[in-house]
C-alpha positions as a printed Julia matrix, in Angstrom:
136×3 Matrix{Float64}:
 -53.92  -19.33   -3.17
 -56.69  -20.07   -5.63
 -57.02  -22.99   -8.0
 -54.3   -22.67  -10.63
 -53.57  -24.13  -14.09
 -49.98  -24.56  -15.29
 -48.52  -25.14  -18.74
 -45.15  -25.27  -20.47
 -43.24  -26.39  -23.51
 -40.06  -27.18  -21.57
 -39.62  -30.52  -23.28
 -40.24  -29.0   -26.74
 -43.11  -31.44  -27.26
 -45.28  -29.08  -29.3
 -45.81  -30.12  -32.92
 -45.87  -26.79  -34.87
 -48.35  -28.0   -37.52
 -50.76  -29.43  -34.94
 -50.24  -26.32  -32.8
 -51.44  -23.96  -35.56
 -54.62  -26.01  -36.01
 -55.22  -26.34  -32.26
 -54.46  -22.66  -31.65
 -57.01  -21.59  -34.25
 -59.62  -23.9   -32.71
 -58.85  -22.58  -29.22
 -59.13  -18.98  -30.47
 -62.53  -19.73  -32.02
 -63.63  -21.3   -28.74
 -62.64  -18.17  -26.81
 -64.63  -16.0   -29.23
 -67.68  -18.25  -28.74
 -67.24  -17.99  -24.97
 -66.7   -14.23  -24.82
 -70.32  -13.4   -23.98
 -71.37  -16.76  -22.51
 -68.7   -16.47  -19.81
 -68.52  -12.64  -19.62
 -64.86  -12.56  -20.61
 -63.26   -9.12  -20.79
 -60.53   -7.71  -23.03
 -60.65  -10.68  -25.39
 -57.94  -10.74  -28.04
 -57.32  -13.68  -30.36
 -56.01  -11.86  -33.43
 -52.76  -10.29  -32.21
 -50.49  -13.34  -32.09
 -51.88  -14.66  -28.83
 -55.01  -15.7   -27.0
 -55.7   -13.21  -24.26
 -58.67  -12.59  -21.97
 -59.4   -11.34  -18.49
 -61.33  -13.51  -16.08
 -62.62  -12.88  -12.6
 -59.28  -13.73  -10.99
 -56.36  -13.34  -13.43
 -55.62  -12.74  -17.09
 -55.07  -15.77  -19.33
 -52.54  -15.35  -22.13
 -50.71  -17.76  -24.41
 -48.72  -16.9   -27.56
 -49.49  -18.29  -30.99
 -45.81  -18.96  -31.68
 -45.0   -22.26  -29.91
 -41.34  -21.19  -29.63
 -42.49  -18.47  -27.22
 -44.45  -20.82  -24.95
 -42.62  -21.08  -21.63
 -43.73  -22.11  -18.15
 -46.8   -20.08  -17.23
 -49.9   -20.28  -15.09
 -53.33  -18.79  -14.57
 -55.08  -18.7   -11.23
 -58.85  -19.09  -11.74
 -60.02  -19.89   -8.22
 -62.52  -22.1   -10.08
 -64.55  -19.06  -11.1
 -66.79  -19.4   -14.13
 -64.04  -18.61  -16.66
 -62.13  -21.66  -15.41
 -64.08  -23.66  -18.04
 -62.59  -21.52  -20.82
 -59.04  -21.83  -19.48
 -59.51  -25.6   -19.18
 -60.87  -25.81  -22.74
 -58.07  -23.78  -24.29
 -55.35  -25.7   -22.47
 -56.92  -29.08  -23.27
 -57.17  -28.24  -26.97
 -53.54  -27.04  -27.03
 -52.46  -30.17  -25.13
 -53.63  -32.14  -28.19
 -50.72  -30.47  -30.01
 -48.2   -31.29  -27.26
 -48.58  -28.56  -24.63
 -47.78  -29.87  -21.12
 -50.69  -29.07  -18.8
 -51.18  -29.53  -15.06
 -53.26  -28.07  -12.26
 -53.65  -27.8    -8.48
 -55.66  -30.97   -8.44
 -56.33  -34.24  -10.15
 -57.6   -35.49  -13.47
 -61.18  -35.74  -12.21
 -61.07  -32.05  -11.17
 -60.74  -31.09  -14.85
 -63.66  -33.18  -16.09
 -66.68  -31.03  -15.1
 -65.2   -27.99  -16.87
 -64.29  -30.1   -19.89
 -67.81  -31.48  -20.08
 -69.31  -27.97  -20.04
 -66.82  -26.44  -22.49
 -67.1   -29.44  -24.85
 -70.76  -28.52  -25.32
 -69.75  -25.02  -26.42
 -66.97  -26.4   -28.65
 -69.31  -28.89  -30.31
 -66.97  -31.82  -29.68
 -65.62  -33.86  -26.79
 -62.33  -32.4   -25.67
 -59.94  -34.93  -24.11
 -58.72  -34.51  -20.55
 -55.02  -33.5   -20.64
 -54.27  -34.18  -16.99
 -52.25  -37.31  -16.32
 -53.63  -39.87  -13.86
 -50.72  -39.29  -11.49
 -51.2   -35.52  -11.21
 -50.31  -34.05   -7.84
 -51.0   -30.77   -6.12
 -48.32  -28.39   -7.43
 -48.2   -26.61   -4.05
 -47.23  -29.86   -2.32
 -44.72  -30.82   -5.04
 -42.82  -27.51   -4.76
Protein backbone atom coordinates (compact mmCIF):
# COMPACT_ATOMS: atom_id res chain seq x y z
CA UNK A 1 0.00 0.00 0.00
CA UNK A 2 1.28 3.45 -0.84
CA UNK A 3 1.29 6.55 1.31
CA UNK A 4 -2.32 7.64 1.83
CA UNK A 5 -4.15 10.78 2.99
CA UNK A 6 -7.52 10.53 4.74
CA UNK A 7 -10.22 13.10 5.42
CA UNK A 8 -13.77 13.29 6.75
CA UNK A 9 -16.47 15.50 8.16
CA UNK A 10 -17.84 12.82 10.47
CA UNK A 11 -18.00 15.17 13.43
CA UNK A 12 -19.67 17.91 11.34
CA UNK A 13 -16.83 20.28 12.23
CA UNK A 14 -16.81 22.15 8.92
CA UNK A 15 -17.83 25.80 9.14
CA UNK A 16 -19.78 26.45 5.88
CA UNK A 17 -18.69 30.10 5.55
CA UNK A 18 -15.02 29.30 6.15
CA UNK A 19 -15.37 26.26 3.87
CA UNK A 20 -16.49 28.36 0.88
CA UNK A 21 -13.48 30.66 1.30
CA UNK A 22 -11.05 27.78 1.84
CA UNK A 23 -12.51 25.78 -1.05
CA UNK A 24 -12.06 28.70 -3.44
CA UNK A 25 -8.46 29.14 -2.27
CA UNK A 26 -7.78 25.41 -2.67
CA UNK A 27 -9.30 25.45 -6.17
CA UNK A 28 -7.06 28.38 -7.16
CA UNK A 29 -4.06 26.50 -5.79
CA UNK A 30 -4.90 23.45 -7.91
CA UNK A 31 -5.16 25.63 -11.02
CA UNK A 32 -1.73 27.14 -10.24
CA UNK A 33 -0.32 23.64 -9.78
CA UNK A 34 -1.86 22.10 -12.90
CA UNK A 35 1.23 22.55 -15.07
CA UNK A 36 3.86 22.78 -12.31
CA UNK A 37 2.92 19.29 -11.08
CA UNK A 38 1.68 17.85 -14.40
CA UNK A 39 -1.82 17.21 -13.05
CA UNK A 40 -4.28 15.64 -15.47
CA UNK A 41 -8.04 16.03 -15.87
CA UNK A 42 -8.17 19.05 -13.57
CA UNK A 43 -11.65 20.28 -12.71
CA UNK A 44 -12.38 22.96 -10.13
CA UNK A 45 -15.52 24.50 -11.61
CA UNK A 46 -18.06 21.66 -11.46
CA UNK A 47 -18.88 21.63 -7.76
CA UNK A 48 -15.73 19.79 -6.73
CA UNK A 49 -11.97 19.80 -6.89
CA UNK A 50 -10.84 16.92 -9.05
CA UNK A 51 -7.50 15.93 -10.56
CA UNK A 52 -5.59 12.83 -11.53
CA UNK A 53 -2.16 12.21 -10.09
CA UNK A 54 0.41 9.53 -10.74
CA UNK A 55 -1.25 7.08 -8.33
CA UNK A 56 -4.94 7.90 -7.77
CA UNK A 57 -7.53 10.56 -8.48
CA UNK A 58 -8.13 13.23 -5.83
CA UNK A 59 -11.69 14.50 -5.50
CA UNK A 60 -13.54 16.50 -2.86
CA UNK A 61 -16.98 18.15 -3.20
CA UNK A 62 -17.60 21.85 -2.76
CA UNK A 63 -20.72 21.19 -0.68
CA UNK A 64 -19.48 20.39 2.86
CA UNK A 65 -22.64 18.36 3.50
CA UNK A 66 -21.38 15.87 0.89
CA UNK A 67 -17.94 15.45 2.47
CA UNK A 68 -17.71 11.95 3.92
CA UNK A 69 -14.77 9.72 4.83
CA UNK A 70 -12.47 9.51 1.83
CA UNK A 71 -8.83 8.96 0.98
CA UNK A 72 -6.26 9.40 -1.75
CA UNK A 73 -3.22 7.21 -2.13
CA UNK A 74 -0.28 9.26 -3.46
CA UNK A 75 2.64 6.95 -2.78
CA UNK A 76 4.46 10.25 -2.11
CA UNK A 77 4.65 10.97 -5.83
CA UNK A 78 5.09 14.58 -6.89
CA UNK A 79 1.37 15.41 -6.75
CA UNK A 80 1.38 14.54 -3.04
CA UNK A 81 2.30 18.22 -2.44
CA UNK A 82 -0.95 19.33 -4.09
CA UNK A 83 -3.08 16.87 -2.12
CA UNK A 84 -1.36 18.00 1.09
CA UNK A 85 -1.95 21.67 0.23
CA UNK A 86 -5.62 21.24 -0.61
CA UNK A 87 -6.33 19.20 2.51
CA UNK A 88 -4.39 21.59 4.77
CA UNK A 89 -6.27 24.61 3.42
CA UNK A 90 -9.62 22.84 3.88
CA UNK A 91 -8.58 21.77 7.40
CA UNK A 92 -8.52 25.48 8.25
CA UNK A 93 -12.30 25.36 7.75
CA UNK A 94 -12.73 22.26 9.93
CA UNK A 95 -11.99 19.27 7.68
CA UNK A 96 -10.51 16.36 9.66
CA UNK A 97 -7.25 15.27 8.00
CA UNK A 98 -4.88 12.38 8.71
CA UNK A 99 -2.26 10.33 6.89
CA UNK A 100 -0.17 7.15 6.98
CA UNK A 101 2.48 8.93 8.97
CA UNK A 102 3.20 11.70 11.38
CA UNK A 103 2.99 15.46 11.52
CA UNK A 104 6.60 15.88 10.38
CA UNK A 105 5.86 13.77 7.27
CA UNK A 106 3.48 16.50 6.06
CA UNK A 107 5.91 19.39 6.52
CA UNK A 108 8.17 19.07 3.44
CA UNK A 109 5.14 19.03 1.12
CA UNK A 110 3.58 21.94 2.99
CA UNK A 111 6.79 23.94 2.70
CA UNK A 112 6.92 23.39 -1.08
CA UNK A 113 3.21 24.02 -1.71
CA UNK A 114 3.22 27.12 0.54
CA UNK A 115 5.67 28.69 -1.91
CA UNK A 116 3.21 28.11 -4.75
CA UNK A 117 0.29 29.37 -2.63
CA UNK A 118 2.15 32.52 -1.62
CA UNK A 119 1.49 31.97 2.08
CA UNK A 120 2.45 29.60 4.86
CA UNK A 121 -0.13 26.86 5.11
CA UNK A 122 -0.51 25.37 8.61
CA UNK A 123 0.12 21.69 9.22
CA UNK A 124 -3.26 19.98 9.88
CA UNK A 125 -1.85 16.75 11.30
CA UNK A 126 -2.18 16.37 15.05
CA UNK A 127 0.95 15.61 17.08
CA UNK A 128 -0.43 12.23 18.12
CA UNK A 129 -1.09 10.98 14.57
CA UNK A 130 -0.62 7.26 14.09
CA UNK A 131 -0.23 5.02 11.09
CA UNK A 132 -3.81 4.32 9.92
CA UNK A 133 -2.80 0.80 8.84
CA UNK A 134 -1.72 -0.04 12.39
CA UNK A 135 -4.79 1.60 13.96
CA UNK A 136 -7.24 -0.44 11.84
